[in-house]
PDB file of C-alpha atoms in Angstrom:
ATOM      1  CA  MET A 147     -48.758  -1.109  -3.683  1.00  0.00           C
ATOM      2  CA  ASN A 148     -47.347  -2.967  -6.680  1.00  0.00           C
ATOM      3  CA  LEU A 149     -44.570  -5.292  -5.550  1.00  0.00           C
ATOM      4  CA  ASN A 150     -44.414  -7.649  -8.488  1.00  0.00           C
ATOM      5  CA  GLY A 151     -41.739  -7.636 -11.150  1.00  0.00           C
ATOM      6  CA  VAL A 152     -38.187  -6.406 -10.702  1.00  0.00           C
ATOM      7  CA  GLY A 153     -36.849  -3.553  -8.608  1.00  0.00           C
ATOM      8  CA  ILE A 154     -33.533  -1.768  -8.212  1.00  0.00           C
ATOM      9  CA  TRP A 155     -31.506  -1.791  -4.985  1.00  0.00           C
ATOM     10  CA  SER A 156     -29.052   1.115  -4.913  1.00  0.00           C
ATOM     11  CA  SER A 157     -26.748   2.737  -2.402  1.00  0.00           C
ATOM     12  CA  PRO A 158     -25.981   5.717  -4.716  1.00  0.00           C
ATOM     13  CA  LEU A 159     -29.718   6.566  -4.813  1.00  0.00           C
ATOM     14  CA  ARG A 160     -29.414   7.009  -1.045  1.00  0.00           C
ATOM     15  CA  TYR A 161     -25.973   8.509  -0.543  1.00  0.00           C
ATOM     16  CA  GLY A 162     -25.275  10.254  -3.839  1.00  0.00           C
ATOM     17  CA  ASP A 163     -26.185  13.799  -4.843  1.00  0.00           C
ATOM     18  CA  PRO A 164     -29.937  14.211  -4.124  1.00  0.00           C
ATOM     19  CA  GLY A 165     -30.617  15.980  -7.415  1.00  0.00           C
ATOM     20  CA  GLU A 166     -28.875  13.293  -9.445  1.00  0.00           C
ATOM     21  CA  ALA A 167     -30.628  10.600  -7.408  1.00  0.00           C
ATOM     22  CA  ALA A 168     -34.015  12.171  -8.101  1.00  0.00           C
ATOM     23  CA  GLU A 169     -33.283  12.394 -11.827  1.00  0.00           C
ATOM     24  CA  ALA A 170     -32.162   8.750 -11.924  1.00  0.00           C
ATOM     25  CA  ALA A 171     -35.202   7.636  -9.908  1.00  0.00           C
ATOM     26  CA  ALA A 172     -37.540   9.350 -12.350  1.00  0.00           C
ATOM     27  CA  GLU A 173     -35.888   7.466 -15.209  1.00  0.00           C
ATOM     28  CA  LEU A 174     -36.069   4.142 -13.355  1.00  0.00           C
ATOM     29  CA  ASP A 175     -39.751   4.801 -12.748  1.00  0.00           C
ATOM     30  CA  GLU A 176     -40.309   5.357 -16.466  1.00  0.00           C
ATOM     31  CA  LEU A 177     -38.248   2.277 -17.321  1.00  0.00           C
ATOM     32  CA  GLY A 178     -40.754   0.159 -15.423  1.00  0.00           C
ATOM     33  CA  PHE A 179     -38.899  -0.932 -12.293  1.00  0.00           C
ATOM     34  CA  THR A 180     -41.604  -1.517  -9.719  1.00  0.00           C
ATOM     35  CA  ALA A 181     -39.596  -0.609  -6.611  1.00  0.00           C
ATOM     36  CA  LEU A 182     -36.458   1.312  -5.689  1.00  0.00           C
ATOM     37  CA  TRP A 183     -34.682   0.080  -2.550  1.00  0.00           C
ATOM     38  CA  ILE A 184     -32.193   2.143  -0.533  1.00  0.00           C
ATOM     39  CA  PRO A 185     -30.020   1.275   2.493  1.00  0.00           C
ATOM     40  CA  ASP A 186     -29.656   2.952   5.870  1.00  0.00           C
ATOM     41  CA  VAL A 187     -26.263   2.965   7.578  1.00  0.00           C
ATOM     42  CA  GLY A 188     -26.697   6.396   9.105  1.00  0.00           C
ATOM     43  CA  GLY A 189     -28.044   9.776   8.174  1.00  0.00           C
ATOM     44  CA  PRO A 190     -31.548  11.053   7.329  1.00  0.00           C
ATOM     45  CA  VAL A 191     -32.854   8.076   5.375  1.00  0.00           C
ATOM     46  CA  LEU A 192     -36.454   9.324   5.502  1.00  0.00           C
ATOM     47  CA  ASP A 193     -35.366  12.502   3.717  1.00  0.00           C
ATOM     48  CA  SER A 194     -34.015  10.295   0.935  1.00  0.00           C
ATOM     49  CA  VAL A 195     -37.310   8.396   0.826  1.00  0.00           C
ATOM     50  CA  ALA A 196     -39.143  11.714   0.441  1.00  0.00           C
ATOM     51  CA  ASN A 197     -36.760  12.799  -2.315  1.00  0.00           C
ATOM     52  CA  LEU A 198     -37.339   9.610  -4.321  1.00  0.00           C
ATOM     53  CA  LEU A 199     -41.086   9.593  -3.758  1.00  0.00           C
ATOM     54  CA  GLY A 200     -41.253  13.145  -5.053  1.00  0.00           C
ATOM     55  CA  ALA A 201     -39.304  12.209  -8.181  1.00  0.00           C
ATOM     56  CA  THR A 202     -41.403   9.164  -9.109  1.00  0.00           C
ATOM     57  CA  LYS A 203     -45.009   8.432  -9.979  1.00  0.00           C
ATOM     58  CA  LYS A 204     -45.434   4.651  -9.884  1.00  0.00           C
ATOM     59  CA  SER A 205     -42.459   2.953  -8.274  1.00  0.00           C
ATOM     60  CA  VAL A 206     -42.608   1.861  -4.658  1.00  0.00           C
ATOM     61  CA  ILE A 207     -39.809   3.412  -2.588  1.00  0.00           C
ATOM     62  CA  ALA A 208     -38.520   0.926  -0.036  1.00  0.00           C
ATOM     63  CA  THR A 209     -35.933   1.044   2.711  1.00  0.00           C
ATOM     64  CA  GLY A 210     -33.657  -1.931   2.438  1.00  0.00           C
ATOM     65  CA  ILE A 211     -33.353  -1.540   5.337  1.00  0.00           C
ATOM     66  CA  LEU A 212     -34.144   1.153   7.907  1.00  0.00           C
ATOM     67  CA  ASN A 213     -31.767   0.438  10.794  1.00  0.00           C
ATOM     68  CA  MET A 214     -33.847  -0.038  13.945  1.00  0.00           C
ATOM     69  CA  TRP A 215     -30.980   0.992  16.230  1.00  0.00           C
ATOM     70  CA  MET A 216     -30.817   4.436  14.597  1.00  0.00           C
ATOM     71  CA  HIS A 217     -34.478   5.495  14.788  1.00  0.00           C
ATOM     72  CA  GLU A 218     -37.398   5.772  17.180  1.00  0.00           C
ATOM     73  CA  PRO A 219     -40.544   3.905  16.110  1.00  0.00           C
ATOM     74  CA  GLY A 220     -42.839   6.845  16.871  1.00  0.00           C
ATOM     75  CA  ASP A 221     -40.817   9.156  14.623  1.00  0.00           C
ATOM     76  CA  VAL A 222     -40.731   6.550  11.844  1.00  0.00           C
ATOM     77  CA  ALA A 223     -44.485   5.992  12.079  1.00  0.00           C
ATOM     78  CA  ALA A 224     -45.192   9.723  11.886  1.00  0.00           C
ATOM     79  CA  ALA A 225     -42.938  10.080   8.833  1.00  0.00           C
ATOM     80  CA  HIS A 226     -44.548   7.073   7.167  1.00  0.00           C
ATOM     81  CA  ALA A 227     -48.013   8.553   7.673  1.00  0.00           C
ATOM     82  CA  ARG A 228     -46.918  11.938   6.327  1.00  0.00           C
ATOM     83  CA  LEU A 229     -45.181  10.529   3.247  1.00  0.00           C
ATOM     84  CA  THR A 230     -48.041   8.158   2.495  1.00  0.00           C
ATOM     85  CA  GLY A 231     -50.469  11.031   2.770  1.00  0.00           C
ATOM     86  CA  GLU A 232     -48.420  13.094   0.325  1.00  0.00           C
ATOM     87  CA  HIS A 233     -47.517  10.392  -2.192  1.00  0.00           C
ATOM     88  CA  GLY A 234     -50.053   7.591  -1.791  1.00  0.00           C
ATOM     89  CA  ASP A 235     -49.374   4.003  -0.821  1.00  0.00           C
ATOM     90  CA  ARG A 236     -45.843   3.798  -2.275  1.00  0.00           C
ATOM     91  CA  PHE A 237     -43.610   3.735   0.804  1.00  0.00           C
ATOM     92  CA  LEU A 238     -42.595   0.246   1.906  1.00  0.00           C
ATOM     93  CA  LEU A 239     -40.861   0.335   5.277  1.00  0.00           C
ATOM     94  CA  GLY A 240     -38.139  -2.296   5.248  1.00  0.00           C
ATOM     95  CA  LEU A 241     -36.787  -2.834   8.751  1.00  0.00           C
ATOM     96  CA  GLY A 242     -33.600  -4.543   9.867  1.00  0.00           C
ATOM     97  CA  ILE A 243     -31.620  -5.262  13.002  1.00  0.00           C
ATOM     98  CA  SER A 244     -28.215  -4.572  11.345  1.00  0.00           C
ATOM     99  CA  HIS A 245     -25.003  -6.175  12.641  1.00  0.00           C
ATOM    100  CA  ALA A 246     -23.200  -6.228  15.961  1.00  0.00           C
ATOM    101  CA  PRO A 247     -19.832  -4.884  14.646  1.00  0.00           C
ATOM    102  CA  LEU A 248     -21.548  -1.788  13.236  1.00  0.00           C
ATOM    103  CA  ILE A 249     -23.714  -1.027  16.251  1.00  0.00           C
ATOM    104  CA  ASP A 250     -21.189  -1.923  18.948  1.00  0.00           C
ATOM    105  CA  ALA A 251     -18.556   0.248  17.258  1.00  0.00           C
ATOM    106  CA  GLN A 252     -20.627   3.245  18.363  1.00  0.00           C
ATOM    107  CA  GLU A 253     -21.533   1.885  21.796  1.00  0.00           C
ATOM    108  CA  ALA A 254     -19.932  -1.331  23.019  1.00  0.00           C
ATOM    109  CA  GLY A 255     -22.446  -3.969  24.046  1.00  0.00           C
ATOM    110  CA  ARG A 256     -25.461  -2.175  22.624  1.00  0.00           C
ATOM    111  CA  TYR A 257     -26.285  -4.872  20.074  1.00  0.00           C
ATOM    112  CA  ARG A 258     -28.167  -7.583  21.933  1.00  0.00           C
ATOM    113  CA  LYS A 259     -31.342  -9.658  21.720  1.00  0.00           C
ATOM    114  CA  PRO A 260     -32.004  -8.939  18.015  1.00  0.00           C
ATOM    115  CA  LEU A 261     -35.321 -10.790  17.902  1.00  0.00           C
ATOM    116  CA  ALA A 262     -36.663  -9.105  21.049  1.00  0.00           C
ATOM    117  CA  THR A 263     -35.456  -5.708  19.825  1.00  0.00           C
ATOM    118  CA  THR A 264     -37.248  -6.220  16.513  1.00  0.00           C
ATOM    119  CA  LYS A 265     -40.462  -7.202  18.276  1.00  0.00           C
ATOM    120  CA  ALA A 266     -40.240  -4.125  20.489  1.00  0.00           C
ATOM    121  CA  PHE A 267     -39.746  -1.859  17.460  1.00  0.00           C
ATOM    122  CA  LEU A 268     -42.766  -3.414  15.763  1.00  0.00           C
ATOM    123  CA  ASP A 269     -44.757  -2.865  18.963  1.00  0.00           C
ATOM    124  CA  GLY A 270     -43.741   0.780  18.818  1.00  0.00           C
ATOM    125  CA  LEU A 271     -44.960   1.091  15.224  1.00  0.00           C
ATOM    126  CA  ASP A 272     -48.258  -0.548  16.195  1.00  0.00           C
ATOM    127  CA  ASP A 273     -48.736   1.677  19.250  1.00  0.00           C
ATOM    128  CA  ALA A 274     -47.868   4.964  17.509  1.00  0.00           C
ATOM    129  CA  ALA A 275     -50.448   7.707  17.117  1.00  0.00           C
ATOM    130  CA  GLN A 276     -50.517   6.843  13.398  1.00  0.00           C
ATOM    131  CA  PRO A 277     -49.483   3.175  13.221  1.00  0.00           C
ATOM    132  CA  VAL A 278     -47.598   1.709  10.288  1.00  0.00           C
ATOM    133  CA  PRO A 279     -49.859  -1.031   8.872  1.00  0.00           C
ATOM    134  CA  ALA A 280     -48.334  -4.498   8.834  1.00  0.00           C
ATOM    135  CA  ASP A 281     -48.780  -4.704   5.060  1.00  0.00           C
ATOM    136  CA  SER A 282     -46.665  -1.558   4.618  1.00  0.00           C
ATOM    137  CA  ARG A 283     -43.551  -3.038   6.235  1.00  0.00           C
ATOM    138  CA  VAL A 284     -41.178  -5.961   5.657  1.00  0.00           C
ATOM    139  CA  LEU A 285     -38.325  -7.416   7.674  1.00  0.00           C
ATOM    140  CA  ALA A 286     -34.754  -8.129   6.647  1.00  0.00           C
ATOM    141  CA  ALA A 287     -34.997 -11.801   7.559  1.00  0.00           C
ATOM    142  CA  LEU A 288     -32.389 -14.506   6.985  1.00  0.00           C
ATOM    143  CA  GLY A 289     -32.782 -17.143   9.706  1.00  0.00           C
ATOM    144  CA  PRO A 290     -35.863 -19.135  10.694  1.00  0.00           C
ATOM    145  CA  LYS A 291     -36.914 -17.076  13.725  1.00  0.00           C
ATOM    146  CA  MET A 292     -36.796 -13.751  11.898  1.00  0.00           C
ATOM    147  CA  LEU A 293     -38.576 -15.280   8.900  1.00  0.00           C
ATOM    148  CA  ASP A 294     -41.339 -16.471  11.222  1.00  0.00           C
ATOM    149  CA  LEU A 295     -41.625 -12.977  12.678  1.00  0.00           C
ATOM    150  CA  ALA A 296     -41.754 -11.461   9.191  1.00  0.00           C
ATOM    151  CA  ALA A 297     -44.682 -13.706   8.308  1.00  0.00           C
ATOM    152  CA  GLU A 298     -46.504 -12.964  11.548  1.00  0.00           C
ATOM    153  CA  ARG A 299     -46.072  -9.211  11.846  1.00  0.00           C
ATOM    154  CA  SER A 300     -45.269  -7.726   8.447  1.00  0.00           C
ATOM    155  CA  ARG A 301     -45.991  -8.042   4.762  1.00  0.00           C
ATOM    156  CA  GLY A 302     -43.055 -10.409   4.384  1.00  0.00           C
ATOM    157  CA  ALA A 303     -39.285 -10.625   4.070  1.00  0.00           C
ATOM    158  CA  HIS A 304     -36.472  -8.816   2.276  1.00  0.00           C
ATOM    159  CA  PRO A 305     -33.427 -11.113   2.462  1.00  0.00           C
ATOM    160  CA  TYR A 306     -30.128  -9.550   1.406  1.00  0.00           C
ATOM    161  CA  LEU A 307     -26.963 -11.242   0.108  1.00  0.00           C
ATOM    162  CA  VAL A 308     -28.727 -14.510  -0.595  1.00  0.00           C
ATOM    163  CA  THR A 309     -28.934 -17.230  -3.223  1.00  0.00           C
ATOM    164  CA  PRO A 310     -31.938 -18.832  -4.952  1.00  0.00           C
ATOM    165  CA  SER A 311     -31.503 -21.786  -2.580  1.00  0.00           C
ATOM    166  CA  HIS A 312     -32.094 -19.423   0.338  1.00  0.00           C
ATOM    167  CA  THR A 313     -35.132 -18.034  -1.460  1.00  0.00           C
ATOM    168  CA  ALA A 314     -36.586 -21.557  -1.524  1.00  0.00           C
ATOM    169  CA  ILE A 315     -35.903 -21.967   2.200  1.00  0.00           C
ATOM    170  CA  ALA A 316     -37.436 -18.571   2.952  1.00  0.00           C
ATOM    171  CA  ARG A 317     -40.536 -19.340   0.909  1.00  0.00           C
ATOM    172  CA  GLU A 318     -41.093 -22.575   2.795  1.00  0.00           C
ATOM    173  CA  ALA A 319     -40.693 -20.759   6.103  1.00  0.00           C
ATOM    174  CA  LEU A 320     -42.985 -17.877   5.154  1.00  0.00           C
ATOM    175  CA  GLY A 321     -45.701 -19.981   3.566  1.00  0.00           C
ATOM    176  CA  THR A 322     -47.681 -19.026   0.484  1.00  0.00           C
ATOM    177  CA  GLY A 323     -49.065 -15.639   1.533  1.00  0.00           C
ATOM    178  CA  PRO A 324     -46.293 -13.253   2.641  1.00  0.00           C
ATOM    179  CA  LEU A 325     -44.170 -11.218   0.259  1.00  0.00           C
ATOM    180  CA  LEU A 326     -40.677 -12.511  -0.494  1.00  0.00           C
ATOM    181  CA  ALA A 327     -38.390  -9.888  -2.047  1.00  0.00           C
ATOM    182  CA  PRO A 328     -34.736 -11.005  -2.151  1.00  0.00           C
ATOM    183  CA  GLU A 329     -31.882  -8.766  -3.243  1.00  0.00           C
ATOM    184  CA  GLN A 330     -29.662 -10.012  -6.078  1.00  0.00           C
ATOM    185  CA  THR A 331     -26.301  -8.427  -6.855  1.00  0.00           C
ATOM    186  CA  ALA A 332     -25.263  -8.269 -10.511  1.00  0.00           C
ATOM    187  CA  ILE A 333     -22.259  -7.164 -12.548  1.00  0.00           C
ATOM    188  CA  LEU A 334     -22.797  -6.704 -16.274  1.00  0.00           C
ATOM    189  CA  THR A 335     -19.538  -8.045 -17.663  1.00  0.00           C
ATOM    190  CA  THR A 336     -18.613 -11.317 -19.337  1.00  0.00           C
ATOM    191  CA  ASP A 337     -15.026 -11.077 -18.063  1.00  0.00           C
ATOM    192  CA  ARG A 338     -14.495 -12.995 -14.810  1.00  0.00           C
ATOM    193  CA  GLU A 339     -11.371 -10.985 -13.938  1.00  0.00           C
ATOM    194  CA  GLU A 340     -13.295  -7.726 -14.305  1.00  0.00           C
ATOM    195  CA  ALA A 341     -16.202  -9.078 -12.281  1.00  0.00           C
ATOM    196  CA  ARG A 342     -13.809 -10.156  -9.557  1.00  0.00           C
ATOM    197  CA  SER A 343     -12.102  -6.764  -9.599  1.00  0.00           C
ATOM    198  CA  ILE A 344     -15.427  -5.010  -9.052  1.00  0.00           C
ATOM    199  CA  GLY A 345     -17.083  -7.424  -6.661  1.00  0.00           C
ATOM    200  CA  THR A 346     -14.535  -9.112  -4.399  1.00  0.00           C
ATOM    201  CA  LYS A 347     -13.707  -6.203  -2.083  1.00  0.00           C
ATOM    202  CA  TRP A 348     -17.402  -5.260  -1.944  1.00  0.00           C
ATOM    203  CA  LEU A 349     -18.325  -8.802  -0.959  1.00  0.00           C
ATOM    204  CA  ARG A 350     -15.589  -9.078   1.690  1.00  0.00           C
ATOM    205  CA  GLY A 351     -17.149  -6.186   3.582  1.00  0.00           C
ATOM    206  CA  TYR A 352     -20.398  -8.092   3.947  1.00  0.00           C
ATOM    207  CA  LEU A 353     -18.730 -11.407   4.767  1.00  0.00           C
ATOM    208  CA  ALA A 354     -17.197  -9.708   7.819  1.00  0.00           C
ATOM    209  CA  MET A 355     -20.724  -9.282   9.223  1.00  0.00           C
ATOM    210  CA  PRO A 356     -21.715 -12.292  11.405  1.00  0.00           C
ATOM    211  CA  ASN A 357     -25.351 -12.383  10.307  1.00  0.00           C
ATOM    212  CA  TYR A 358     -24.396 -12.812   6.644  1.00  0.00           C
ATOM    213  CA  ALA A 359     -21.513 -15.178   7.317  1.00  0.00           C
ATOM    214  CA  ASN A 360     -23.646 -17.435   9.515  1.00  0.00           C
ATOM    215  CA  ASN A 361     -26.438 -17.514   6.959  1.00  0.00           C
ATOM    216  CA  LEU A 362     -24.017 -18.563   4.238  1.00  0.00           C
ATOM    217  CA  ARG A 363     -22.675 -21.312   6.491  1.00  0.00           C
ATOM    218  CA  ARG A 364     -26.245 -22.537   6.927  1.00  0.00           C
ATOM    219  CA  LEU A 365     -26.440 -22.718   3.123  1.00  0.00           C
ATOM    220  CA  GLY A 366     -23.402 -25.010   3.044  1.00  0.00           C
ATOM    221  CA  PHE A 367     -20.502 -22.653   2.394  1.00  0.00           C
ATOM    222  CA  THR A 368     -17.324 -23.325   4.361  1.00  0.00           C
ATOM    223  CA  ASP A 369     -15.102 -21.048   6.385  1.00  0.00           C
ATOM    224  CA  GLU A 370     -12.548 -21.377   3.593  1.00  0.00           C
ATOM    225  CA  ASP A 371     -15.151 -20.201   1.060  1.00  0.00           C
ATOM    226  CA  LEU A 372     -15.753 -17.115   3.185  1.00  0.00           C
ATOM    227  CA  GLU A 373     -12.092 -16.407   3.955  1.00  0.00           C
ATOM    228  CA  THR A 374     -10.907 -16.714   0.353  1.00  0.00           C
ATOM    229  CA  VAL A 375     -14.129 -15.491  -1.320  1.00  0.00           C
ATOM    230  CA  SER A 376     -14.055 -18.664  -3.395  1.00  0.00           C
ATOM    231  CA  ASP A 377     -15.355 -18.723  -6.952  1.00  0.00           C
ATOM    232  CA  LYS A 378     -18.169 -20.950  -5.711  1.00  0.00           C
ATOM    233  CA  LEU A 379     -19.266 -18.344  -3.179  1.00  0.00           C
ATOM    234  CA  PHE A 380     -18.709 -15.372  -5.479  1.00  0.00           C
ATOM    235  CA  ASP A 381     -20.757 -16.905  -8.291  1.00  0.00           C
ATOM    236  CA  ALA A 382     -23.550 -17.905  -5.921  1.00  0.00           C
ATOM    237  CA  ILE A 383     -23.958 -14.409  -4.484  1.00  0.00           C
ATOM    238  CA  ILE A 384     -23.088 -12.236  -7.493  1.00  0.00           C
ATOM    239  CA  VAL A 385     -24.437 -13.013 -10.929  1.00  0.00           C
ATOM    240  CA  TRP A 386     -22.084 -11.713 -13.613  1.00  0.00           C
ATOM    241  CA  GLY A 387     -22.275 -11.893 -17.372  1.00  0.00           C
ATOM    242  CA  ASP A 388     -24.569 -10.368 -19.959  1.00  0.00           C
ATOM    243  CA  GLU A 389     -28.198  -9.406 -19.506  1.00  0.00           C
ATOM    244  CA  SER A 390     -29.383 -12.956 -20.132  1.00  0.00           C
ATOM    245  CA  ALA A 391     -27.307 -14.185 -17.196  1.00  0.00           C
ATOM    246  CA  VAL A 392     -28.953 -11.648 -14.893  1.00  0.00           C
ATOM    247  CA  LEU A 393     -32.422 -12.537 -16.188  1.00  0.00           C
ATOM    248  CA  GLY A 394     -31.606 -16.198 -15.631  1.00  0.00           C
ATOM    249  CA  ARG A 395     -30.757 -15.582 -11.986  1.00  0.00           C
ATOM    250  CA  ILE A 396     -33.935 -13.535 -11.511  1.00  0.00           C
ATOM    251  CA  THR A 397     -35.880 -16.479 -12.924  1.00  0.00           C
ATOM    252  CA  GLU A 398     -34.132 -18.825 -10.470  1.00  0.00           C
ATOM    253  CA  HIS A 399     -35.328 -16.685  -7.569  1.00  0.00           C
ATOM    254  CA  ARG A 400     -38.847 -16.560  -8.966  1.00  0.00           C
ATOM    255  CA  ASP A 401     -38.907 -20.312  -9.503  1.00  0.00           C
ATOM    256  CA  ALA A 402     -37.775 -20.695  -5.880  1.00  0.00           C
ATOM    257  CA  GLY A 403     -40.704 -18.611  -4.636  1.00  0.00           C
ATOM    258  CA  ALA A 404     -39.747 -14.927  -4.887  1.00  0.00           C
ATOM    259  CA  ASP A 405     -42.545 -12.458  -5.618  1.00  0.00           C
ATOM    260  CA  HIS A 406     -40.227  -9.535  -6.362  1.00  0.00           C
ATOM    261  CA  VAL A 407     -36.486  -9.460  -7.006  1.00  0.00           C
ATOM    262  CA  CYS A 408     -34.498  -6.259  -6.440  1.00  0.00           C
ATOM    263  CA  VAL A 409     -31.290  -6.140  -8.452  1.00  0.00           C
ATOM    264  CA  GLN A 410     -28.237  -4.291  -7.173  1.00  0.00           C
ATOM    265  CA  VAL A 411     -25.982  -3.471 -10.122  1.00  0.00           C
ATOM    266  CA  LEU A 412     -22.310  -2.955  -9.307  1.00  0.00           C
ATOM    267  CA  ALA A 413     -20.006  -1.037 -11.645  1.00  0.00           C
ATOM    268  CA  ASP A 414     -16.385   0.143 -11.535  1.00  0.00           C
ATOM    269  CA  ASP A 415     -17.279   3.119  -9.334  1.00  0.00           C
ATOM    270  CA  LEU A 416     -19.501   1.807  -6.558  1.00  0.00           C
ATOM    271  CA  ARG A 417     -20.489   5.354  -5.611  1.00  0.00           C
ATOM    272  CA  ALA A 418     -21.768   6.279  -9.069  1.00  0.00           C
ATOM    273  CA  LEU A 419     -25.266   5.711 -10.432  1.00  0.00           C
ATOM    274  CA  PRO A 420     -24.942   2.866 -13.008  1.00  0.00           C
ATOM    275  CA  ARG A 421     -27.580   4.343 -15.278  1.00  0.00           C
ATOM    276  CA  GLU A 422     -26.338   2.735 -18.497  1.00  0.00           C
ATOM    277  CA  GLN A 423     -26.447  -0.715 -16.893  1.00  0.00           C
ATOM    278  CA  TRP A 424     -29.946  -0.048 -15.529  1.00  0.00           C
ATOM    279  CA  ARG A 425     -31.114   0.861 -19.034  1.00  0.00           C
ATOM    280  CA  ARG A 426     -29.614  -2.333 -20.445  1.00  0.00           C
ATOM    281  CA  LEU A 427     -31.377  -4.381 -17.786  1.00  0.00           C
ATOM    282  CA  ALA A 428     -34.681  -2.614 -18.434  1.00  0.00           C
ATOM    283  CA  ASP A 429     -34.399  -3.299 -22.180  1.00  0.00           C
ATOM    284  CA  ALA A 430     -33.740  -6.968 -21.469  1.00  0.00           C
ATOM    285  CA  LEU A 431     -36.770  -7.212 -19.184  1.00  0.00           C
ATOM    286  CA  ARG A 432     -39.166  -5.909 -21.840  1.00  0.00           C
TER     287      ARG A 432
END
């Protein structure tokens, strides 16, 4: 499973038209992106994994992340075994504990003991009839305890909504062996006003989630930064500019200890596949 280089993190690959997603995935595969990451906030995510695996030949297809509250470990393990058998070792199972506001909105008080719940889910994957190997899964880890668990019981960590400074912290926590694959959001425009127009509302949605907000506070951002989406915070989380600016931020993550960086490109229509921007990024990476 090749997890070097640069990948693409994309919600439209998961929630857009399956035919268009498959066509775009095939192009991304040919463009040389080593992994395609998709989220899970409900719905048949494993069907989307199968769709993308079927459309590609080389790229790893990764969940970023599969929501542990929405699936049973035995079912996930069986699907992982089936898809790996059909497509080879190209399915990376990214697992995450999600956020209390999302889970409790469906059932008040359900979200509790995130670390213990994660351990129990991993136990279920290990005890399944066809276990998911530890090196075929990663954890969405931000804080020290989850990073420790990622190092102990998975291939490594997939931190989301982070900065290169967090990548350095995560690398120190994980040690030299485990995979570190942070997500990096990017907007290909040199106009700050346009970047703000595209990214501010998107970012506010994530800042309302306690796990992300608390992690950013640990990195030194203030409540005022979070409430106003300050330029300091915006620029730290979202790299905007031309292709060289995006490549520079990727290099910062690598210098801080990342093995693989997955870039999430935002465009005017967040629901559309930003294929032109992906092509520009691929050309710049060559």
